[in-house]
Short mmCIF file of C-alpha atoms and ligand atoms in Angstrom, two decimals:
data_model
loop_
_atom_site.label_atom_id
_atom_site.label_comp_id
_atom_site.label_asym_id
_atom_site.label_seq_id
_atom_site.Cartn_x
_atom_site.Cartn_y
_atom_site.Cartn_z
CA UNK A 1 124.89 78.23 96.90
CA UNK A 2 127.41 79.53 94.39
CA UNK A 3 129.50 82.46 95.53
CA UNK A 4 129.48 85.28 93.01
CA UNK A 5 132.45 87.50 92.47
CA UNK A 6 131.29 90.99 93.43
CA UNK A 7 132.04 93.67 90.87
CA UNK A 8 131.69 97.24 92.13
CA UNK A 9 128.86 99.11 90.41
CA UNK A 10 130.73 102.38 90.30
CA UNK A 11 134.02 102.47 88.49
CA UNK A 12 135.88 105.28 90.25
CA UNK A 13 137.71 106.28 87.10
CA UNK A 14 134.61 106.60 84.94
CA UNK A 15 131.41 108.60 85.26
CA UNK A 16 128.34 106.37 85.06
CA UNK A 17 125.98 108.35 82.83
CA UNK A 18 122.95 106.48 84.21
CA UNK A 19 123.44 108.65 87.29
CA UNK A 20 122.53 111.79 85.35
CA UNK A 21 119.13 113.20 84.49
CA UNK A 22 118.83 115.63 81.58
CA UNK A 23 119.87 118.71 83.57
CA UNK A 24 122.88 116.92 85.04
CA UNK A 25 123.87 115.53 81.62
CA UNK A 26 123.74 119.01 80.14
CA UNK A 27 126.08 120.15 82.89
CA UNK A 28 128.33 117.19 82.18
CA UNK A 29 128.61 117.96 78.46
CA UNK A 30 129.03 121.68 79.11
CA UNK A 31 131.95 120.87 81.42
CA UNK A 32 133.48 118.82 78.60
CA UNK A 33 133.12 121.83 76.29
CA UNK A 34 130.48 120.01 74.23
CA UNK A 35 127.09 121.26 73.05
CA UNK A 36 124.37 120.85 75.71
CA UNK A 37 122.02 119.17 73.20
CA UNK A 38 124.26 116.10 73.38
CA UNK A 39 122.49 115.49 76.70
CA UNK A 40 119.18 114.77 75.00
CA UNK A 41 120.82 112.55 72.40
CA UNK A 42 122.69 110.47 74.93
CA UNK A 43 119.63 110.26 77.20
CA UNK A 44 117.61 108.90 74.30
CA UNK A 45 120.26 106.36 73.36
CA UNK A 46 120.52 105.11 76.90
CA UNK A 47 116.86 104.96 77.82
CA UNK A 48 114.89 104.62 74.58
CA UNK A 49 117.29 102.51 72.55
CA UNK A 50 118.77 100.86 75.65
CA UNK A 51 122.34 101.40 74.56
CA UNK A 52 124.85 99.93 76.96
CA UNK A 53 127.87 101.49 75.28
CA UNK A 54 128.80 104.46 73.14
CA UNK A 55 129.53 102.65 69.86
CA UNK A 56 125.83 102.51 68.98
CA UNK A 57 125.40 106.30 69.23
CA UNK A 58 125.77 106.99 65.54
CA UNK A 59 124.51 110.59 65.57
CA UNK A 60 127.42 111.53 67.80
CA UNK A 61 130.81 112.19 66.26
CA UNK A 62 133.34 109.39 66.33
CA UNK A 63 135.77 111.55 68.29
CA UNK A 64 133.26 112.31 71.03
CA UNK A 65 132.26 108.65 71.22
CA UNK A 66 135.93 107.70 71.64
CA UNK A 67 136.34 110.31 74.34
CA UNK A 68 133.23 109.09 76.18
CA UNK A 69 134.53 105.54 76.06
CA UNK A 70 137.62 106.75 77.93
CA UNK A 71 135.90 108.75 80.63
CA UNK A 72 132.34 107.47 80.98
CA UNK A 73 130.26 104.32 81.11
CA UNK A 74 126.64 103.17 81.11
CA UNK A 75 126.34 100.71 83.93
CA UNK A 76 123.15 99.30 85.45
CA UNK A 77 123.05 96.80 88.31
CA UNK A 78 123.77 93.22 87.25
CA UNK A 79 121.01 90.64 87.09
CA UNK A 80 121.68 87.92 89.68
CA UNK A 81 118.36 86.14 89.36
CA UNK A 82 115.41 86.45 86.99
CA UNK A 83 112.17 84.65 87.87
CA UNK A 84 108.69 84.59 86.38
CA UNK A 85 105.67 83.66 88.48
CA UNK A 86 102.73 81.56 87.35
CA UNK A 87 100.65 84.75 86.90
CA UNK A 88 103.30 86.39 84.67
CA UNK A 89 104.79 88.62 87.35
CA UNK A 90 108.53 88.84 86.73
CA UNK A 91 111.10 89.57 89.41
CA UNK A 92 114.77 90.44 89.11
CA UNK A 93 117.30 90.21 91.88
CA UNK A 94 119.92 92.81 91.07
CA UNK A 95 123.39 92.77 92.51
CA UNK A 96 124.91 95.97 93.80
CA UNK A 97 128.37 96.46 95.21
CA UNK A 98 129.61 95.13 98.56
CA UNK A 99 127.22 92.18 98.67
CA UNK A 100 123.95 94.14 98.67
CA UNK A 101 121.19 93.21 96.32
CA UNK A 102 117.74 94.59 95.62
CA UNK A 103 114.59 93.35 93.97
CA UNK A 104 112.49 94.84 91.19
CA UNK A 105 109.11 93.45 90.12
CA UNK A 106 107.12 93.78 86.88
CA UNK A 107 103.40 93.27 87.35
CA UNK A 108 101.43 92.87 84.12
CA UNK A 109 97.71 93.62 84.08
CA UNK A 110 95.06 94.30 81.45
CA UNK A 111 96.38 97.18 79.34
CA UNK A 112 99.07 98.05 81.84
CA UNK A 113 102.51 97.01 83.03
CA UNK A 114 103.66 98.25 86.40
CA UNK A 115 107.26 98.18 87.55
CA UNK A 116 107.83 98.23 91.31
CA UNK A 117 111.18 99.84 92.02
CA UNK A 118 113.39 99.88 95.14
CA UNK A 119 115.01 103.04 96.49
CA UNK A 120 117.26 101.77 99.30
CA UNK A 121 119.21 98.62 100.18
CA UNK A 122 117.14 97.68 103.22
CA UNK A 123 115.12 100.24 105.14
CA UNK A 124 115.51 102.18 108.38
CA UNK A 125 111.83 102.36 109.25
CA UNK A 126 111.21 98.82 110.54
CA UNK A 127 107.44 98.66 109.99
CA UNK A 128 106.36 95.60 111.97
CA UNK A 129 104.65 93.82 109.05
CA UNK A 130 107.33 94.35 106.36
CA UNK A 131 110.08 91.89 105.41
CA UNK A 132 112.42 94.58 104.09
CA UNK A 133 112.72 96.34 107.45
CA UNK A 134 113.70 93.11 109.17
CA UNK A 135 116.99 93.10 107.31
CA UNK A 136 118.07 96.47 108.56
CA UNK A 137 119.52 99.18 106.38
CA UNK A 138 122.68 99.40 104.39
CA UNK A 139 122.59 102.43 102.14
CA UNK A 140 120.73 104.64 99.73
CA UNK A 141 120.70 103.59 96.09
CA UNK A 142 122.39 105.82 93.53
CA UNK A 143 120.39 107.31 90.64
CA UNK A 144 122.00 104.70 88.37
CA UNK A 145 120.78 101.94 90.65
CA UNK A 146 117.23 103.31 90.79
CA UNK A 147 116.75 104.18 87.11
CA UNK A 148 118.93 101.15 86.32
CA UNK A 149 116.04 98.97 87.52
CA UNK A 150 113.79 100.51 84.86
CA UNK A 151 116.59 100.20 82.31
CA UNK A 152 117.19 96.51 83.08
CA UNK A 153 113.49 95.60 83.16
CA UNK A 154 112.69 97.53 79.99
CA UNK A 155 115.53 95.85 78.14
CA UNK A 156 114.54 92.39 79.34
CA UNK A 157 110.86 92.88 78.51
CA UNK A 158 111.68 94.09 74.99
CA UNK A 159 113.65 90.90 74.45
CA UNK A 160 110.83 88.59 75.55
CA UNK A 161 109.40 86.49 72.70
CA UNK A 162 106.85 88.77 71.05
CA UNK A 163 108.24 91.72 73.01
CA UNK A 164 104.74 93.00 73.72
CA UNK A 165 105.06 93.74 77.41
CA UNK A 166 105.96 97.31 78.21
CA UNK A 167 106.33 99.38 81.34
CA UNK A 168 103.43 101.86 81.47
CA UNK A 169 103.60 102.67 85.19
CA UNK A 170 106.32 102.87 87.80
CA UNK A 171 105.67 102.67 91.52
CA UNK A 172 108.34 103.41 94.11
CA UNK A 173 106.98 100.70 96.35
CA UNK A 174 109.86 98.27 96.45
CA UNK A 175 112.49 98.14 99.16
CA UNK A 176 113.22 101.28 101.14
CA UNK A 177 111.69 104.63 101.97
CA UNK A 178 112.02 106.78 98.84
CA UNK A 179 111.68 110.10 100.67
CA UNK A 180 114.75 109.25 102.77
CA UNK A 181 116.77 109.08 99.53
CA UNK A 182 115.25 112.25 98.24
CA UNK A 183 117.68 113.72 95.71
CA UNK A 184 118.51 110.45 93.98
CA UNK A 185 114.85 109.40 93.83
CA UNK A 186 113.81 112.76 92.36
CA UNK A 187 116.55 112.59 89.67
CA UNK A 188 115.53 109.04 88.79
CA UNK A 189 111.88 110.10 88.55
CA UNK A 190 112.92 113.01 86.29
CA UNK A 191 114.32 110.42 83.91
CA UNK A 192 111.12 108.33 84.13
CA UNK A 193 109.09 111.42 83.16
CA UNK A 194 111.48 112.81 80.51
CA UNK A 195 110.13 112.59 76.95
CA UNK A 196 113.61 111.74 75.71
CA UNK A 197 113.82 108.87 78.20
CA UNK A 198 110.80 106.85 79.41
CA UNK A 199 108.22 109.63 78.89
CA UNK A 200 105.79 108.36 81.54
CA UNK A 201 102.98 110.68 82.54
CA UNK A 202 103.02 112.12 86.06
CA UNK A 203 99.92 110.13 86.92
CA UNK A 204 101.76 106.92 86.09
CA UNK A 205 104.72 107.47 88.37
CA UNK A 206 103.79 106.97 92.01
CA UNK A 207 105.97 107.45 95.04
CA UNK A 208 104.88 105.61 98.17
CA UNK A 209 105.92 106.89 101.59
CA UNK A 210 105.43 105.70 105.15
CA UNK A 211 104.84 109.37 106.03
CA UNK A 212 107.99 111.53 105.98
CA UNK A 213 106.00 114.72 106.44
CA UNK A 214 108.65 117.41 105.70
CA UNK A 215 109.77 115.56 102.58
CA UNK A 216 106.19 115.35 101.27
CA UNK A 217 106.20 119.15 101.12
CA UNK A 218 109.61 119.20 99.47
CA UNK A 219 108.47 116.66 96.90
CA UNK A 220 105.49 118.83 96.09
CA UNK A 221 107.87 121.70 95.30
CA UNK A 222 110.11 119.78 92.89
CA UNK A 223 108.17 116.92 91.29
CA UNK A 224 104.69 116.41 89.85
CA UNK A 225 104.44 112.66 90.56
CA UNK A 226 101.51 110.93 92.26
CA UNK A 227 101.69 110.23 95.96
CA UNK A 228 100.73 107.11 97.88
CA UNK A 229 100.82 107.00 101.66
CA UNK A 230 101.14 103.84 103.73
CA UNK A 231 98.51 104.55 106.37
CA UNK A 232 97.56 101.07 107.66
CA UNK A 233 95.69 102.31 110.74
CA UNK A 234 92.97 104.86 111.50
CA UNK A 235 94.39 106.12 114.81
CA UNK A 236 97.78 106.99 116.28
CA UNK A 237 97.78 104.36 119.04
CA UNK A 238 97.52 101.54 116.50
CA UNK A 239 99.66 103.19 113.82
CA UNK A 240 102.47 103.68 116.35
CA UNK A 241 102.70 99.89 116.68
CA UNK A 242 102.73 99.24 112.91
CA UNK A 243 104.69 102.17 111.48
CA UNK A 244 107.14 103.44 114.13
CA UNK A 245 107.67 106.63 112.08
CA UNK A 246 104.18 107.63 113.23
CA UNK A 247 105.59 108.56 116.63
CA UNK A 248 107.56 111.30 114.91
CA UNK A 249 104.92 112.38 112.38
CA UNK A 250 101.46 111.47 113.70
CA UNK A 251 98.38 111.05 111.53
CA UNK A 252 97.04 114.62 111.83
CA UNK A 253 100.33 116.07 110.56
CA UNK A 254 100.56 113.46 107.84
CA UNK A 255 97.04 114.16 106.54
CA UNK A 256 97.68 117.92 106.62
CA UNK A 257 100.73 117.35 104.38
CA UNK A 258 98.58 115.18 102.08
CA UNK A 259 96.01 117.96 101.77
CA UNK A 260 98.76 120.43 100.86
CA UNK A 261 100.08 117.98 98.24
CA UNK A 262 96.82 117.92 96.30
CA UNK A 263 95.52 121.41 97.12
CA UNK A 264 96.50 123.08 93.84
CA UNK A 265 95.05 120.38 91.56
CA UNK A 266 91.34 119.83 91.98
CA UNK A 267 91.15 116.30 90.56
CA UNK A 268 94.23 114.97 92.31
CA UNK A 269 93.95 112.35 95.03
CA UNK A 270 96.25 110.68 97.47
CA UNK A 271 96.30 106.88 97.42
CA UNK A 272 96.18 105.52 100.96
CA UNK A 273 97.58 102.02 101.33
CA UNK A 274 96.12 99.88 104.07
CA UNK A 275 97.55 96.43 104.73
CA UNK A 276 94.87 94.05 105.97
CA UNK A 277 96.11 92.30 109.13
CA UNK A 278 93.85 89.71 110.69
CA UNK A 279 92.45 90.88 114.05
CA UNK A 280 94.73 93.95 114.12
CA UNK A 281 93.31 96.72 111.91
CA UNK A 282 90.51 95.03 109.94
CA UNK A 283 87.31 95.41 112.03
CA UNK A 284 84.22 97.34 110.89
CA UNK A 285 85.01 99.88 113.66
CA UNK A 286 88.41 100.49 112.09
CA UNK A 287 86.72 100.99 108.72
CA UNK A 288 84.28 103.57 110.15
CA UNK A 289 87.14 105.35 111.87
CA UNK A 290 89.04 105.44 108.57
CA UNK A 291 86.03 106.94 106.80
CA UNK A 292 85.87 109.75 109.37
CA UNK A 293 89.62 110.34 109.08
CA UNK A 294 89.71 110.59 105.29
CA UNK A 295 86.65 112.80 104.89
CA UNK A 296 88.74 115.93 104.50
CA UNK A 297 91.37 114.50 102.12
CA UNK A 298 90.79 113.74 98.43
CA UNK A 299 91.56 110.02 98.64
CA UNK A 300 91.59 106.60 97.09
CA UNK A 301 92.09 103.61 99.35
CA UNK A 302 94.13 100.62 98.36
CA UNK A 303 93.50 97.60 100.59
CA UNK A 304 96.48 95.23 100.52
CA UNK A 305 95.95 91.70 101.80
CA UNK A 306 98.94 91.06 104.06
CA UNK A 307 101.63 88.92 102.44
CA UNK A 308 103.29 86.68 104.98
CA UNK A 309 107.02 86.08 105.27
CA UNK A 310 109.02 83.76 107.56
CA UNK A 311 108.81 84.48 111.30
CA UNK A 312 106.07 87.09 111.05
CA UNK A 313 103.55 87.43 113.86
CA UNK A 314 100.77 88.58 111.51
CA UNK A 315 98.14 86.79 109.45
CA UNK A 316 96.26 87.97 106.41
CA UNK A 317 92.67 89.09 107.05
CA UNK A 318 90.03 86.71 105.74
CA UNK A 319 88.46 87.45 102.36
CA UNK A 320 85.19 88.15 104.20
CA UNK A 321 86.80 90.67 106.53
CA UNK A 322 88.46 92.46 103.60
CA UNK A 323 85.20 92.55 101.68
CA UNK A 324 83.25 93.86 104.67
CA UNK A 325 85.91 96.51 105.34
CA UNK A 326 85.91 97.64 101.71
CA UNK A 327 82.12 97.76 101.60
CA UNK A 328 82.01 100.21 104.52
CA UNK A 329 84.47 102.50 102.76
CA UNK A 330 82.58 102.33 99.48
CA UNK A 331 79.26 103.05 101.15
CA UNK A 332 80.89 106.25 102.37
CA UNK A 333 81.87 107.05 98.76
CA UNK A 334 85.56 106.34 99.21
CA UNK A 335 87.08 104.92 96.04
CA UNK A 336 88.41 101.58 97.26
CA UNK A 337 90.44 98.96 95.47
CA UNK A 338 91.58 95.67 96.93
CA UNK A 339 95.00 94.91 95.54
CA UNK A 340 95.26 91.47 94.03
CA UNK A 341 98.14 89.44 95.37
CA UNK A 342 100.58 88.94 92.54
CA UNK A 343 103.70 86.85 92.19
CA UNK A 344 103.60 85.40 95.69
CA UNK A 345 104.90 82.05 94.44
CA UNK A 346 108.24 83.78 93.79
CA UNK A 347 108.08 86.06 96.87
CA UNK A 348 107.43 89.07 94.67
CA UNK A 349 104.32 90.34 96.47
CA UNK A 350 104.12 93.60 98.46
CA UNK A 351 106.25 93.46 101.55
CA UNK A 352 108.05 90.27 100.53
CA UNK A 353 110.94 91.93 98.76
CA UNK A 354 114.10 91.20 100.59
CA UNK A 355 117.11 91.09 98.32
CA UNK A 356 120.17 90.78 100.44
CA UNK A 357 121.42 93.56 102.61
CA UNK A 358 124.80 93.73 104.21
CA UNK A 359 123.48 95.21 107.39
CA UNK A 360 125.42 97.45 109.69
CA UNK A 361 122.70 97.57 112.31
CA UNK A 362 121.45 95.17 114.92
CA UNK A 363 118.19 94.05 113.39
CA UNK A 364 119.84 91.60 111.04
CA UNK A 365 121.31 89.70 113.96
CA UNK A 366 117.94 89.39 115.64
CA UNK A 367 116.46 88.10 112.40
CA UNK A 368 119.43 86.10 111.18
CA UNK A 369 117.45 82.88 110.55
CA UNK A 370 114.87 84.81 108.55
CA UNK A 371 117.52 86.31 106.31
CA UNK A 372 118.86 82.90 105.51
CA UNK A 373 115.44 81.72 104.53
CA UNK A 374 114.65 84.45 102.08
CA UNK A 375 117.88 84.96 100.24
CA UNK A 376 118.22 82.91 97.07
N1 SAH B 1 108.56 102.79 102.37
C1 SAH B 1 107.51 103.05 101.45
C2 SAH B 1 107.55 102.17 100.20
C3 SAH B 1 107.80 100.68 100.38
S1 SAH B 1 106.53 99.63 100.94
C4 SAH B 1 106.16 102.93 102.13
O1 SAH B 1 106.13 102.59 103.30
O2 SAH B 1 105.17 103.27 101.52
C5 SAH B 1 105.31 99.47 99.70
C6 SAH B 1 103.96 99.06 100.28
O3 SAH B 1 103.91 97.67 100.66
C7 SAH B 1 103.63 99.85 101.53
O4 SAH B 1 102.30 100.28 101.53
C8 SAH B 1 103.87 98.81 102.59
O5 SAH B 1 103.23 99.17 103.78
C9 SAH B 1 103.34 97.56 101.94
N2 SAH B 1 103.75 96.34 102.64
C10 SAH B 1 104.87 96.16 103.36
N3 SAH B 1 104.91 94.91 103.86
C11 SAH B 1 103.81 94.27 103.45
C12 SAH B 1 103.30 92.95 103.59
N4 SAH B 1 103.97 92.04 104.28
N5 SAH B 1 102.13 92.65 103.00
C13 SAH B 1 101.47 93.57 102.27
N6 SAH B 1 101.91 94.84 102.08
C14 SAH B 1 103.05 95.19 102.66
#
């Protein structure tokens, strides 16, 4: 394996403008004594015309461009690895500072291109069926590192032969718990939604949480994005074993927060993710229990066939079990979709994202052989 020289993402002497959403950019230009409308211009250059430097910004005066070159930069994470799966799924391994790296996945489908974005290097939650948690946690990503994933992917897709693939949806379903990196995730989502940046509709930006109840309410106050919740079990006893966070915020509290999230918009629904684990949570009884649980919440259910990773104790439910489970939900009028497994030949499927985390905790030592196996 070739050792890469590690370049720090943040240059301490220069402000990385990818860290700033429109409001923050306006503040930045105001502090420079410049007109606030420069914020919109620079945002558009960075995110719509994927400018990586200030020379291209021809509607900005030469003197301001020269000044920006002195004091600011546009710096996204560096691409360490770029792979395309047999089904067209494309995955980037992006290098951050201090040896951490994260993964971002583009999943093309009929009429749609979904980018799955990471929010943390590693994760603190340690869900028992997820590869990311096994590496432990290093740190929150900056805004530049979160929106930088969209910036890098968008740029790369535009440069594909034909250039026809575009990002129409973003899901915060990569590595990490987005609601534990609240402020940076919200700023990055502001940029995804901004008409002068990516201009995605609020229905096409989805944040997925393992159930950080107080932050669900805070999110509702500050952002209009869609919410997905990783439920995975229809009762607390089982969910406690899969998602340890459940011991802090049990199902009843979680569903109450979900109801509050959609209460003011009649057609809005929460997407509940449910990973299908053979012999663990996939029986018809579990399905009936789930139906009873979700009766009071406007819901969609997303069944995710478990994606294995080295050293896991779990197995994917059989196709028959998944079908039977889904049929029970649909008979009860729950909108149910079974997620197709995509990109698993390049370890790009749900729960397989690992990147490389310089862990400060103990979990990485316990799983040291696993880490070796999944880093490139
Ligand atoms: N922390 C957030 C977002 C990251 S996980 C959350 O928990 O929602 C994105 C989705 O992938 C979650 O629903 C997660 O439970 C699921 N997932 C994790 N590991 C998986 C695996 N091995 N197979 C299938 N899905 C998995």
